[in-house]
Amino acid sequence: MSDPSAFSRVGRRVLVTGANTGIGQGIAVSIGRPGREVVAVGRSSMAETIEKVEAAGGRVVSFACDLVDGEAVKTLIDRVWEKYGPLDGLVNNAGIIRLAASVELSEADWDHVIDLNLKATFVLSQAYARLAYERAGRIVNIGSLLSFQGGIRVASYTASKHGVLGITRILANEWASQGINVDAIAPGYIVFNNTEALRADADRSAAIIDRIPAVRWGIPEDIGDAAVFLLAPASSYMHGAVIPVDGGWLVR
Ligand code: NDP
């Protein structure tokens, strides 16, 4: 067997988008250990994430960016690289969902979701690869169960998350030979802001739990642990893979 630390030894500096809360925060906390720096990117205060990562012995630097601001997104990776040094990994986590029947979904809600969930993921990956080409690197994209399934009343979200899987695959194809791994995680139902309304609905919540073989909702750290694996040497021969972390939902 290879060195067990190969499963946890992520690079020194990893950028995580949307790291102030939810799954992004869980990923930051899982990465944040002594000797590691998380570059926490988003538009809200990273105070809580800083506190949690520092408690685990890691370090966080925060970098403000609204990821639907196309111009800011284009230059983000270059600006971070210049300010803090090379990035060993990029985790494209920030994402939103908009609920509406497809006949009613507004163009604004379509654009907003696609711009953040899909376009920013591609543009950041492109900018990252241009710099990482010289030194290898890791990209982890956050998909969804709706990377595989249709869902209901979430057309722009489903389109964006199918797209995230698509670009994970094409970028893995193009960049594997340059030493850049591009993979994805498809989280199941995770306890956090995104699913608050769902959990508050007793009937829906019970129906969801009933369908999950693991009989529980996931927690952000479940996704964090999978992200660490995809950033660590143990997954170095994985390119274009998607790991469902869903308590078994997809195989039910
Ligand atoms: P949250 O709503 O808790 O967090 C979303 C994150 O995205 C926040 O950090 C938010 O920052 C950030 N964000 C939103 N808009 C922007 C923007 N314009 N610029 C920069 N950052 C922005 O969601 P989750 O933690 O649940 O979701 C994280 C990812 O996981 C998403 O991609 C989501 O689609 C995916 N996912 C979540 C599942 C779940 O069950 N929770 C299931 C499957 C996938 P701010 O606080 O400032 O808005």
mmCIF file with all atom_site columns, N, CA, C and O and ligand atoms in Angstrom, residues 18-24 41-44 65-68 93-96 112 116-117 142-145 157 161 187-190 192-195, ligand 1:
data_model
loop_
_atom_site.group_PDB
_atom_site.id
_atom_site.type_symbol
_atom_site.label_atom_id
_atom_site.label_alt_id
_atom_site.label_comp_id
_atom_site.label_asym_id
_atom_site.label_entity_id
_atom_site.label_seq_id
_atom_site.pdbx_PDB_ins_code
_atom_site.Cartn_x
_atom_site.Cartn_y
_atom_site.Cartn_z
_atom_site.occupancy
_atom_site.B_iso_or_equiv
_atom_site.pdbx_formal_charge
_atom_site.auth_seq_id
_atom_site.auth_comp_id
_atom_site.auth_asym_id
_atom_site.auth_atom_id
_atom_site.pdbx_PDB_model_num
ATOM   1   N N   . GLY A 1 18  ? -16.770 30.431 -2.200  1.00 0.00 ? 18  GLY A N   1
ATOM   2   C CA  . GLY A 1 18  ? -17.948 30.282 -1.335  1.00 0.00 ? 18  GLY A CA  1
ATOM   3   C C   . GLY A 1 18  ? -17.593 29.594 -0.032  1.00 0.00 ? 18  GLY A C   1
ATOM   4   O O   . GLY A 1 18  ? -18.328 28.729 0.446   1.00 0.00 ? 18  GLY A O   1
ATOM   5   N N   . ALA A 1 19  ? -16.464 30.024 0.558   1.00 0.00 ? 19  ALA A N   1
ATOM   6   C CA  . ALA A 1 19  ? -15.940 29.300 1.737   1.00 0.00 ? 19  ALA A CA  1
ATOM   7   C C   . ALA A 1 19  ? -16.466 29.858 3.049   1.00 0.00 ? 19  ALA A C   1
ATOM   8   O O   . ALA A 1 19  ? -16.095 29.375 4.109   1.00 0.00 ? 19  ALA A O   1
ATOM   9   N N   . ASN A 1 20  ? -17.346 30.859 3.001   1.00 0.00 ? 20  ASN A N   1
ATOM   10  C CA  . ASN A 1 20  ? -17.812 31.466 4.256   1.00 0.00 ? 20  ASN A CA  1
ATOM   11  C C   . ASN A 1 20  ? -18.833 30.620 4.993   1.00 0.00 ? 20  ASN A C   1
ATOM   12  O O   . ASN A 1 20  ? -19.068 30.815 6.183   1.00 0.00 ? 20  ASN A O   1
ATOM   13  N N   . THR A 1 21  ? -19.446 29.669 4.303   1.00 0.00 ? 21  THR A N   1
ATOM   14  C CA  . THR A 1 21  ? -20.563 28.931 4.911   1.00 0.00 ? 21  THR A CA  1
ATOM   15  C C   . THR A 1 21  ? -20.738 27.581 4.223   1.00 0.00 ? 21  THR A C   1
ATOM   16  O O   . THR A 1 21  ? -20.062 27.291 3.233   1.00 0.00 ? 21  THR A O   1
ATOM   17  N N   . GLY A 1 22  ? -21.635 26.773 4.776   1.00 0.00 ? 22  GLY A N   1
ATOM   18  C CA  . GLY A 1 22  ? -22.077 25.551 4.099   1.00 0.00 ? 22  GLY A CA  1
ATOM   19  C C   . GLY A 1 22  ? -20.963 24.600 3.694   1.00 0.00 ? 22  GLY A C   1
ATOM   20  O O   . GLY A 1 22  ? -19.988 24.394 4.420   1.00 0.00 ? 22  GLY A O   1
ATOM   21  N N   . ILE A 1 23  ? -21.124 24.039 2.504   1.00 0.00 ? 23  ILE A N   1
ATOM   22  C CA  . ILE A 1 23  ? -20.195 23.025 2.012   1.00 0.00 ? 23  ILE A CA  1
ATOM   23  C C   . ILE A 1 23  ? -18.790 23.625 1.821   1.00 0.00 ? 23  ILE A C   1
ATOM   24  O O   . ILE A 1 23  ? -17.786 22.997 2.137   1.00 0.00 ? 23  ILE A O   1
ATOM   25  N N   . GLY A 1 24  ? -18.738 24.855 1.327   1.00 0.00 ? 24  GLY A N   1
ATOM   26  C CA  . GLY A 1 24  ? -17.428 25.499 1.123   1.00 0.00 ? 24  GLY A CA  1
ATOM   27  C C   . GLY A 1 24  ? -16.670 25.639 2.428   1.00 0.00 ? 24  GLY A C   1
ATOM   28  O O   . GLY A 1 24  ? -15.447 25.429 2.478   1.00 0.00 ? 24  GLY A O   1
ATOM   29  N N   . VAL A 1 41  ? -12.494 32.522 -0.986  1.00 0.00 ? 41  VAL A N   1
ATOM   30  C CA  . VAL A 1 41  ? -12.995 33.543 -1.917  1.00 0.00 ? 41  VAL A CA  1
ATOM   31  C C   . VAL A 1 41  ? -14.519 33.640 -1.834  1.00 0.00 ? 41  VAL A C   1
ATOM   32  O O   . VAL A 1 41  ? -15.209 32.628 -1.817  1.00 0.00 ? 41  VAL A O   1
ATOM   33  N N   . GLY A 1 42  ? -15.014 34.866 -1.761  1.00 0.00 ? 42  GLY A N   1
ATOM   34  C CA  . GLY A 1 42  ? -16.459 35.059 -1.751  1.00 0.00 ? 42  GLY A CA  1
ATOM   35  C C   . GLY A 1 42  ? -16.780 36.517 -1.527  1.00 0.00 ? 42  GLY A C   1
ATOM   36  O O   . GLY A 1 42  ? -15.909 37.370 -1.574  1.00 0.00 ? 42  GLY A O   1
ATOM   37  N N   . ARG A 1 43  ? -18.065 36.760 -1.256  1.00 0.00 ? 43  ARG A N   1
ATOM   38  C CA  . ARG A 1 43  ? -18.462 38.167 -1.111  1.00 0.00 ? 43  ARG A CA  1
ATOM   39  C C   . ARG A 1 43  ? -18.870 38.479 0.318   1.00 0.00 ? 43  ARG A C   1
ATOM   40  O O   . ARG A 1 43  ? -19.189 39.601 0.636   1.00 0.00 ? 43  ARG A O   1
ATOM   41  N N   . SER A 1 44  ? -18.893 37.458 1.204   1.00 0.00 ? 44  SER A N   1
ATOM   42  C CA  . SER A 1 44  ? -19.293 37.684 2.601   1.00 0.00 ? 44  SER A CA  1
ATOM   43  C C   . SER A 1 44  ? -18.094 37.491 3.520   1.00 0.00 ? 44  SER A C   1
ATOM   44  O O   . SER A 1 44  ? -17.065 36.947 3.108   1.00 0.00 ? 44  SER A O   1
ATOM   45  N N   . CYS A 1 65  ? -14.581 38.599 -3.718  1.00 0.00 ? 65  CYS A N   1
ATOM   46  C CA  . CYS A 1 65  ? -14.935 38.608 -5.142  1.00 0.00 ? 65  CYS A CA  1
ATOM   47  C C   . CYS A 1 65  ? -16.398 38.201 -5.306  1.00 0.00 ? 65  CYS A C   1
ATOM   48  O O   . CYS A 1 65  ? -16.843 37.214 -4.729  1.00 0.00 ? 65  CYS A O   1
ATOM   49  N N   . ASP A 1 66  ? -17.124 39.001 -6.082  1.00 0.00 ? 66  ASP A N   1
ATOM   50  C CA  . ASP A 1 66  ? -18.467 38.596 -6.478  1.00 0.00 ? 66  ASP A CA  1
ATOM   51  C C   . ASP A 1 66  ? -18.309 37.789 -7.759  1.00 0.00 ? 66  ASP A C   1
ATOM   52  O O   . ASP A 1 66  ? -17.888 38.318 -8.801  1.00 0.00 ? 66  ASP A O   1
ATOM   53  N N   . LEU A 1 67  ? -18.633 36.514 -7.685  1.00 0.00 ? 67  LEU A N   1
ATOM   54  C CA  . LEU A 1 67  ? -18.312 35.616 -8.792  1.00 0.00 ? 67  LEU A CA  1
ATOM   55  C C   . LEU A 1 67  ? -19.290 35.691 -9.960  1.00 0.00 ? 67  LEU A C   1
ATOM   56  O O   . LEU A 1 67  ? -19.167 34.942 -10.924 1.00 0.00 ? 67  LEU A O   1
ATOM   57  N N   . VAL A 1 68  ? -20.254 36.615 -9.892  1.00 0.00 ? 68  VAL A N   1
ATOM   58  C CA  . VAL A 1 68  ? -21.043 36.874 -11.098 1.00 0.00 ? 68  VAL A CA  1
ATOM   59  C C   . VAL A 1 68  ? -20.562 38.138 -11.801 1.00 0.00 ? 68  VAL A C   1
ATOM   60  O O   . VAL A 1 68  ? -21.117 38.529 -12.832 1.00 0.00 ? 68  VAL A O   1
ATOM   61  N N   . ASN A 1 93  ? -16.700 25.793 -5.608  1.00 0.00 ? 93  ASN A N   1
ATOM   62  C CA  . ASN A 1 93  ? -17.840 25.389 -4.777  1.00 0.00 ? 93  ASN A CA  1
ATOM   63  C C   . ASN A 1 93  ? -19.025 26.345 -4.838  1.00 0.00 ? 93  ASN A C   1
ATOM   64  O O   . ASN A 1 93  ? -20.172 25.918 -4.771  1.00 0.00 ? 93  ASN A O   1
ATOM   65  N N   . ALA A 1 94  ? -18.775 27.648 -4.940  1.00 0.00 ? 94  ALA A N   1
ATOM   66  C CA  . ALA A 1 94  ? -19.870 28.630 -4.827  1.00 0.00 ? 94  ALA A CA  1
ATOM   67  C C   . ALA A 1 94  ? -20.980 28.287 -5.815  1.00 0.00 ? 94  ALA A C   1
ATOM   68  O O   . ALA A 1 94  ? -20.713 27.978 -6.982  1.00 0.00 ? 94  ALA A O   1
ATOM   69  N N   . GLY A 1 95  ? -22.200 28.341 -5.343  1.00 0.00 ? 95  GLY A N   1
ATOM   70  C CA  . GLY A 1 95  ? -23.318 28.017 -6.226  1.00 0.00 ? 95  GLY A CA  1
ATOM   71  C C   . GLY A 1 95  ? -24.627 28.467 -5.627  1.00 0.00 ? 95  GLY A C   1
ATOM   72  O O   . GLY A 1 95  ? -24.757 28.593 -4.413  1.00 0.00 ? 95  GLY A O   1
ATOM   73  N N   . ILE A 1 96  ? -25.586 28.730 -6.504  1.00 0.00 ? 96  ILE A N   1
ATOM   74  C CA  . ILE A 1 96  ? -26.924 29.118 -6.043  1.00 0.00 ? 96  ILE A CA  1
ATOM   75  C C   . ILE A 1 96  ? -27.968 28.305 -6.789  1.00 0.00 ? 96  ILE A C   1
ATOM   76  O O   . ILE A 1 96  ? -27.686 27.707 -7.832  1.00 0.00 ? 96  ILE A O   1
ATOM   77  N N   . HIS A 1 112 ? -28.302 34.270 -13.903 1.00 0.00 ? 112 HIS A N   1
ATOM   78  C CA  . HIS A 1 112 ? -27.589 34.363 -12.626 1.00 0.00 ? 112 HIS A CA  1
ATOM   79  C C   . HIS A 1 112 ? -27.009 32.999 -12.224 1.00 0.00 ? 112 HIS A C   1
ATOM   80  O O   . HIS A 1 112 ? -25.834 32.868 -11.865 1.00 0.00 ? 112 HIS A O   1
ATOM   81  N N   . LEU A 1 116 ? -22.926 31.988 -12.297 1.00 0.00 ? 116 LEU A N   1
ATOM   82  C CA  . LEU A 1 116 ? -22.156 31.599 -11.104 1.00 0.00 ? 116 LEU A CA  1
ATOM   83  C C   . LEU A 1 116 ? -21.752 30.124 -11.152 1.00 0.00 ? 116 LEU A C   1
ATOM   84  O O   . LEU A 1 116 ? -20.573 29.784 -11.044 1.00 0.00 ? 116 LEU A O   1
ATOM   85  N N   . ASN A 1 117 ? -22.736 29.245 -11.300 1.00 0.00 ? 117 ASN A N   1
ATOM   86  C CA  . ASN A 1 117 ? -22.462 27.811 -11.138 1.00 0.00 ? 117 ASN A CA  1
ATOM   87  C C   . ASN A 1 117 ? -21.608 27.246 -12.271 1.00 0.00 ? 117 ASN A C   1
ATOM   88  O O   . ASN A 1 117 ? -20.797 26.355 -12.047 1.00 0.00 ? 117 ASN A O   1
ATOM   89  N N   . ILE A 1 142 ? -17.781 21.278 -7.716  1.00 0.00 ? 142 ILE A N   1
ATOM   90  C CA  . ILE A 1 142 ? -18.904 20.758 -6.940  1.00 0.00 ? 142 ILE A CA  1
ATOM   91  C C   . ILE A 1 142 ? -20.140 20.685 -7.838  1.00 0.00 ? 142 ILE A C   1
ATOM   92  O O   . ILE A 1 142 ? -20.679 21.704 -8.260  1.00 0.00 ? 142 ILE A O   1
ATOM   93  N N   . GLY A 1 143 ? -20.519 19.447 -8.129  1.00 0.00 ? 143 GLY A N   1
ATOM   94  C CA  . GLY A 1 143 ? -21.728 19.203 -8.920  1.00 0.00 ? 143 GLY A CA  1
ATOM   95  C C   . GLY A 1 143 ? -22.922 19.035 -7.999  1.00 0.00 ? 143 GLY A C   1
ATOM   96  O O   . GLY A 1 143 ? -23.057 19.765 -7.005  1.00 0.00 ? 143 GLY A O   1
ATOM   97  N N   . SER A 1 144 ? -23.751 18.053 -8.297  1.00 0.00 ? 144 SER A N   1
ATOM   98  C CA  . SER A 1 144 ? -24.988 17.861 -7.528  1.00 0.00 ? 144 SER A CA  1
ATOM   99  C C   . SER A 1 144 ? -25.615 16.544 -7.977  1.00 0.00 ? 144 SER A C   1
ATOM   100 O O   . SER A 1 144 ? -25.236 15.994 -9.024  1.00 0.00 ? 144 SER A O   1
ATOM   101 N N   . LEU A 1 145 ? -26.610 16.081 -7.239  1.00 0.00 ? 145 LEU A N   1
ATOM   102 C CA  . LEU A 1 145 ? -27.413 14.964 -7.747  1.00 0.00 ? 145 LEU A CA  1
ATOM   103 C C   . LEU A 1 145 ? -28.066 15.399 -9.054  1.00 0.00 ? 145 LEU A C   1
ATOM   104 O O   . LEU A 1 145 ? -28.331 14.584 -9.932  1.00 0.00 ? 145 LEU A O   1
ATOM   105 N N   . TYR A 1 157 ? -30.613 25.489 -12.502 1.00 0.00 ? 157 TYR A N   1
ATOM   106 C CA  . TYR A 1 157 ? -29.680 24.772 -11.619 1.00 0.00 ? 157 TYR A CA  1
ATOM   107 C C   . TYR A 1 157 ? -29.293 23.428 -12.248 1.00 0.00 ? 157 TYR A C   1
ATOM   108 O O   . TYR A 1 157 ? -28.118 23.065 -12.313 1.00 0.00 ? 157 TYR A O   1
ATOM   109 N N   . LYS A 1 161 ? -25.588 22.315 -13.355 1.00 0.00 ? 161 LYS A N   1
ATOM   110 C CA  . LYS A 1 161 ? -24.868 21.210 -12.712 1.00 0.00 ? 161 LYS A CA  1
ATOM   111 C C   . LYS A 1 161 ? -24.576 20.063 -13.704 1.00 0.00 ? 161 LYS A C   1
ATOM   112 O O   . LYS A 1 161 ? -23.574 19.371 -13.571 1.00 0.00 ? 161 LYS A O   1
ATOM   113 N N   . PRO A 1 187 ? -22.564 16.198 -4.319  1.00 0.00 ? 187 PRO A N   1
ATOM   114 C CA  . PRO A 1 187 ? -23.131 16.038 -2.973  1.00 0.00 ? 187 PRO A CA  1
ATOM   115 C C   . PRO A 1 187 ? -24.603 15.647 -3.046  1.00 0.00 ? 187 PRO A C   1
ATOM   116 O O   . PRO A 1 187 ? -25.326 16.076 -3.949  1.00 0.00 ? 187 PRO A O   1
ATOM   117 N N   . GLY A 1 188 ? -25.024 14.864 -2.072  1.00 0.00 ? 188 GLY A N   1
ATOM   118 C CA  . GLY A 1 188 ? -26.444 14.570 -1.920  1.00 0.00 ? 188 GLY A CA  1
ATOM   119 C C   . GLY A 1 188 ? -27.098 15.671 -1.110  1.00 0.00 ? 188 GLY A C   1
ATOM   120 O O   . GLY A 1 188 ? -26.742 16.848 -1.231  1.00 0.00 ? 188 GLY A O   1
ATOM   121 N N   . TYR A 1 189 ? -28.052 15.290 -0.290  1.00 0.00 ? 189 TYR A N   1
ATOM   122 C CA  . TYR A 1 189 ? -28.769 16.276 0.537   1.00 0.00 ? 189 TYR A CA  1
ATOM   123 C C   . TYR A 1 189 ? -27.923 16.611 1.756   1.00 0.00 ? 189 TYR A C   1
ATOM   124 O O   . TYR A 1 189 ? -27.697 15.756 2.610   1.00 0.00 ? 189 TYR A O   1
ATOM   125 N N   . ILE A 1 190 ? -27.470 17.841 1.813   1.00 0.00 ? 190 ILE A N   1
ATOM   126 C CA  . ILE A 1 190 ? -26.551 18.254 2.873   1.00 0.00 ? 190 ILE A CA  1
ATOM   127 C C   . ILE A 1 190 ? -27.247 19.250 3.802   1.00 0.00 ? 190 ILE A C   1
ATOM   128 O O   . ILE A 1 190 ? -27.918 20.182 3.335   1.00 0.00 ? 190 ILE A O   1
ATOM   129 N N   . PHE A 1 192 ? -27.648 22.285 5.454   1.00 0.00 ? 192 PHE A N   1
ATOM   130 C CA  . PHE A 1 192 ? -27.175 23.667 5.507   1.00 0.00 ? 192 PHE A CA  1
ATOM   131 C C   . PHE A 1 192 ? -28.175 24.614 4.862   1.00 0.00 ? 192 PHE A C   1
ATOM   132 O O   . PHE A 1 192 ? -29.269 24.196 4.474   1.00 0.00 ? 192 PHE A O   1
ATOM   133 N N   . ASN A 1 193 ? -27.777 25.882 4.734   1.00 0.00 ? 193 ASN A N   1
ATOM   134 C CA  . ASN A 1 193 ? -28.705 26.934 4.272   1.00 0.00 ? 193 ASN A CA  1
ATOM   135 C C   . ASN A 1 193 ? -29.531 26.520 3.061   1.00 0.00 ? 193 ASN A C   1
ATOM   136 O O   . ASN A 1 193 ? -30.746 26.714 3.018   1.00 0.00 ? 193 ASN A O   1
ATOM   137 N N   . ASN A 1 194 ? -28.807 25.961 2.078   1.00 0.00 ? 194 ASN A N   1
ATOM   138 C CA  . ASN A 1 194 ? -29.396 25.588 0.801   1.00 0.00 ? 194 ASN A CA  1
ATOM   139 C C   . ASN A 1 194 ? -30.626 24.701 0.940   1.00 0.00 ? 194 ASN A C   1
ATOM   140 O O   . ASN A 1 194 ? -31.535 24.732 0.109   1.00 0.00 ? 194 ASN A O   1
ATOM   141 N N   . THR A 1 195 ? -30.655 23.879 1.980   1.00 0.00 ? 195 THR A N   1
ATOM   142 C CA  . THR A 1 195 ? -31.705 22.876 2.125   1.00 0.00 ? 195 THR A CA  1
ATOM   143 C C   . THR A 1 195 ? -32.598 23.160 3.332   1.00 0.00 ? 195 THR A C   1
ATOM   144 O O   . THR A 1 195 ? -33.371 22.296 3.742   1.00 0.00 ? 195 THR A O   1
HETATM 145 P P1  . NDP B 2 .   ? -24.853 27.833 0.562   1.00 0.00 ? 1   NDP B P1  1
HETATM 146 O O1  . NDP B 2 .   ? -26.020 28.611 0.078   1.00 0.00 ? 1   NDP B O1  1
HETATM 147 O O2  . NDP B 2 .   ? -24.745 27.502 2.004   1.00 0.00 ? 1   NDP B O2  1
HETATM 148 O O3  . NDP B 2 .   ? -23.500 28.503 0.095   1.00 0.00 ? 1   NDP B O3  1
HETATM 149 C C1  . NDP B 2 .   ? -23.340 29.001 -1.191  1.00 0.00 ? 1   NDP B C1  1
HETATM 150 C C2  . NDP B 2 .   ? -22.013 29.700 -1.275  1.00 0.00 ? 1   NDP B C2  1
HETATM 151 O O4  . NDP B 2 .   ? -21.879 30.326 -2.557  1.00 0.00 ? 1   NDP B O4  1
HETATM 152 C C3  . NDP B 2 .   ? -21.896 30.792 -0.229  1.00 0.00 ? 1   NDP B C3  1
HETATM 153 O O5  . NDP B 2 .   ? -20.585 30.866 0.228   1.00 0.00 ? 1   NDP B O5  1
HETATM 154 C C4  . NDP B 2 .   ? -22.244 32.028 -1.043  1.00 0.00 ? 1   NDP B C4  1
HETATM 155 O O6  . NDP B 2 .   ? -21.746 33.227 -0.511  1.00 0.00 ? 1   NDP B O6  1
HETATM 156 C C5  . NDP B 2 .   ? -21.556 31.691 -2.343  1.00 0.00 ? 1   NDP B C5  1
HETATM 157 N N1  . NDP B 2 .   ? -22.033 32.592 -3.377  1.00 0.00 ? 1   NDP B N1  1
HETATM 158 C C6  . NDP B 2 .   ? -23.298 32.758 -3.815  1.00 0.00 ? 1   NDP B C6  1
HETATM 159 N N2  . NDP B 2 .   ? -23.346 33.738 -4.747  1.00 0.00 ? 1   NDP B N2  1
HETATM 160 C C7  . NDP B 2 .   ? -22.067 34.197 -4.882  1.00 0.00 ? 1   NDP B C7  1
HETATM 161 C C8  . NDP B 2 .   ? -21.467 35.199 -5.676  1.00 0.00 ? 1   NDP B C8  1
HETATM 162 N N3  . NDP B 2 .   ? -22.177 35.916 -6.542  1.00 0.00 ? 1   NDP B N3  1
HETATM 163 N N4  . NDP B 2 .   ? -20.142 35.428 -5.546  1.00 0.00 ? 1   NDP B N4  1
HETATM 164 C C9  . NDP B 2 .   ? -19.409 34.704 -4.666  1.00 0.00 ? 1   NDP B C9  1
HETATM 165 N N5  . NDP B 2 .   ? -19.920 33.718 -3.901  1.00 0.00 ? 1   NDP B N5  1
HETATM 166 C C10 . NDP B 2 .   ? -21.239 33.476 -4.007  1.00 0.00 ? 1   NDP B C10 1
HETATM 167 O O7  . NDP B 2 .   ? -24.883 26.498 -0.312  1.00 0.00 ? 1   NDP B O7  1
HETATM 168 P P2  . NDP B 2 .   ? -24.196 25.080 -0.101  1.00 0.00 ? 1   NDP B P2  1
HETATM 169 O O8  . NDP B 2 .   ? -23.040 25.154 0.810   1.00 0.00 ? 1   NDP B O8  1
HETATM 170 O O9  . NDP B 2 .   ? -25.268 24.115 0.191   1.00 0.00 ? 1   NDP B O9  1
HETATM 171 O O10 . NDP B 2 .   ? -23.733 24.821 -1.586  1.00 0.00 ? 1   NDP B O10 1
HETATM 172 C C11 . NDP B 2 .   ? -22.385 24.856 -1.991  1.00 0.00 ? 1   NDP B C11 1
HETATM 173 C C12 . NDP B 2 .   ? -22.264 24.135 -3.316  1.00 0.00 ? 1   NDP B C12 1
HETATM 174 O O11 . NDP B 2 .   ? -22.718 22.797 -3.157  1.00 0.00 ? 1   NDP B O11 1
HETATM 175 C C13 . NDP B 2 .   ? -23.101 24.753 -4.427  1.00 0.00 ? 1   NDP B C13 1
HETATM 176 O O12 . NDP B 2 .   ? -22.407 24.669 -5.652  1.00 0.00 ? 1   NDP B O12 1
HETATM 177 C C14 . NDP B 2 .   ? -24.333 23.856 -4.442  1.00 0.00 ? 1   NDP B C14 1
HETATM 178 O O13 . NDP B 2 .   ? -24.960 23.859 -5.684  1.00 0.00 ? 1   NDP B O13 1
HETATM 179 C C15 . NDP B 2 .   ? -23.719 22.515 -4.123  1.00 0.00 ? 1   NDP B C15 1
HETATM 180 N N6  . NDP B 2 .   ? -24.651 21.528 -3.611  1.00 0.00 ? 1   NDP B N6  1
HETATM 181 C C16 . NDP B 2 .   ? -25.282 21.703 -2.397  1.00 0.00 ? 1   NDP B C16 1
HETATM 182 C C17 . NDP B 2 .   ? -26.137 20.712 -1.936  1.00 0.00 ? 1   NDP B C17 1
HETATM 183 C C18 . NDP B 2 .   ? -26.815 20.796 -0.607  1.00 0.00 ? 1   NDP B C18 1
HETATM 184 O O14 . NDP B 2 .   ? -27.583 19.886 -0.266  1.00 0.00 ? 1   NDP B O14 1
HETATM 185 N N7  . NDP B 2 .   ? -26.583 21.800 0.217   1.00 0.00 ? 1   NDP B N7  1
HETATM 186 C C19 . NDP B 2 .   ? -26.406 19.508 -2.713  1.00 0.00 ? 1   NDP B C19 1
HETATM 187 C C20 . NDP B 2 .   ? -25.703 19.451 -3.953  1.00 0.00 ? 1   NDP B C20 1
HETATM 188 C C21 . NDP B 2 .   ? -24.860 20.436 -4.370  1.00 0.00 ? 1   NDP B C21 1
HETATM 189 P P3  . NDP B 2 .   ? -22.743 34.245 0.248   1.00 0.00 ? 1   NDP B P3  1
HETATM 190 O O15 . NDP B 2 .   ? -22.943 33.659 1.620   1.00 0.00 ? 1   NDP B O15 1
HETATM 191 O O16 . NDP B 2 .   ? -22.010 35.519 0.225   1.00 0.00 ? 1   NDP B O16 1
HETATM 192 O O17 . NDP B 2 .   ? -24.019 34.262 -0.551  1.00 0.00 ? 1   NDP B O17 1
#
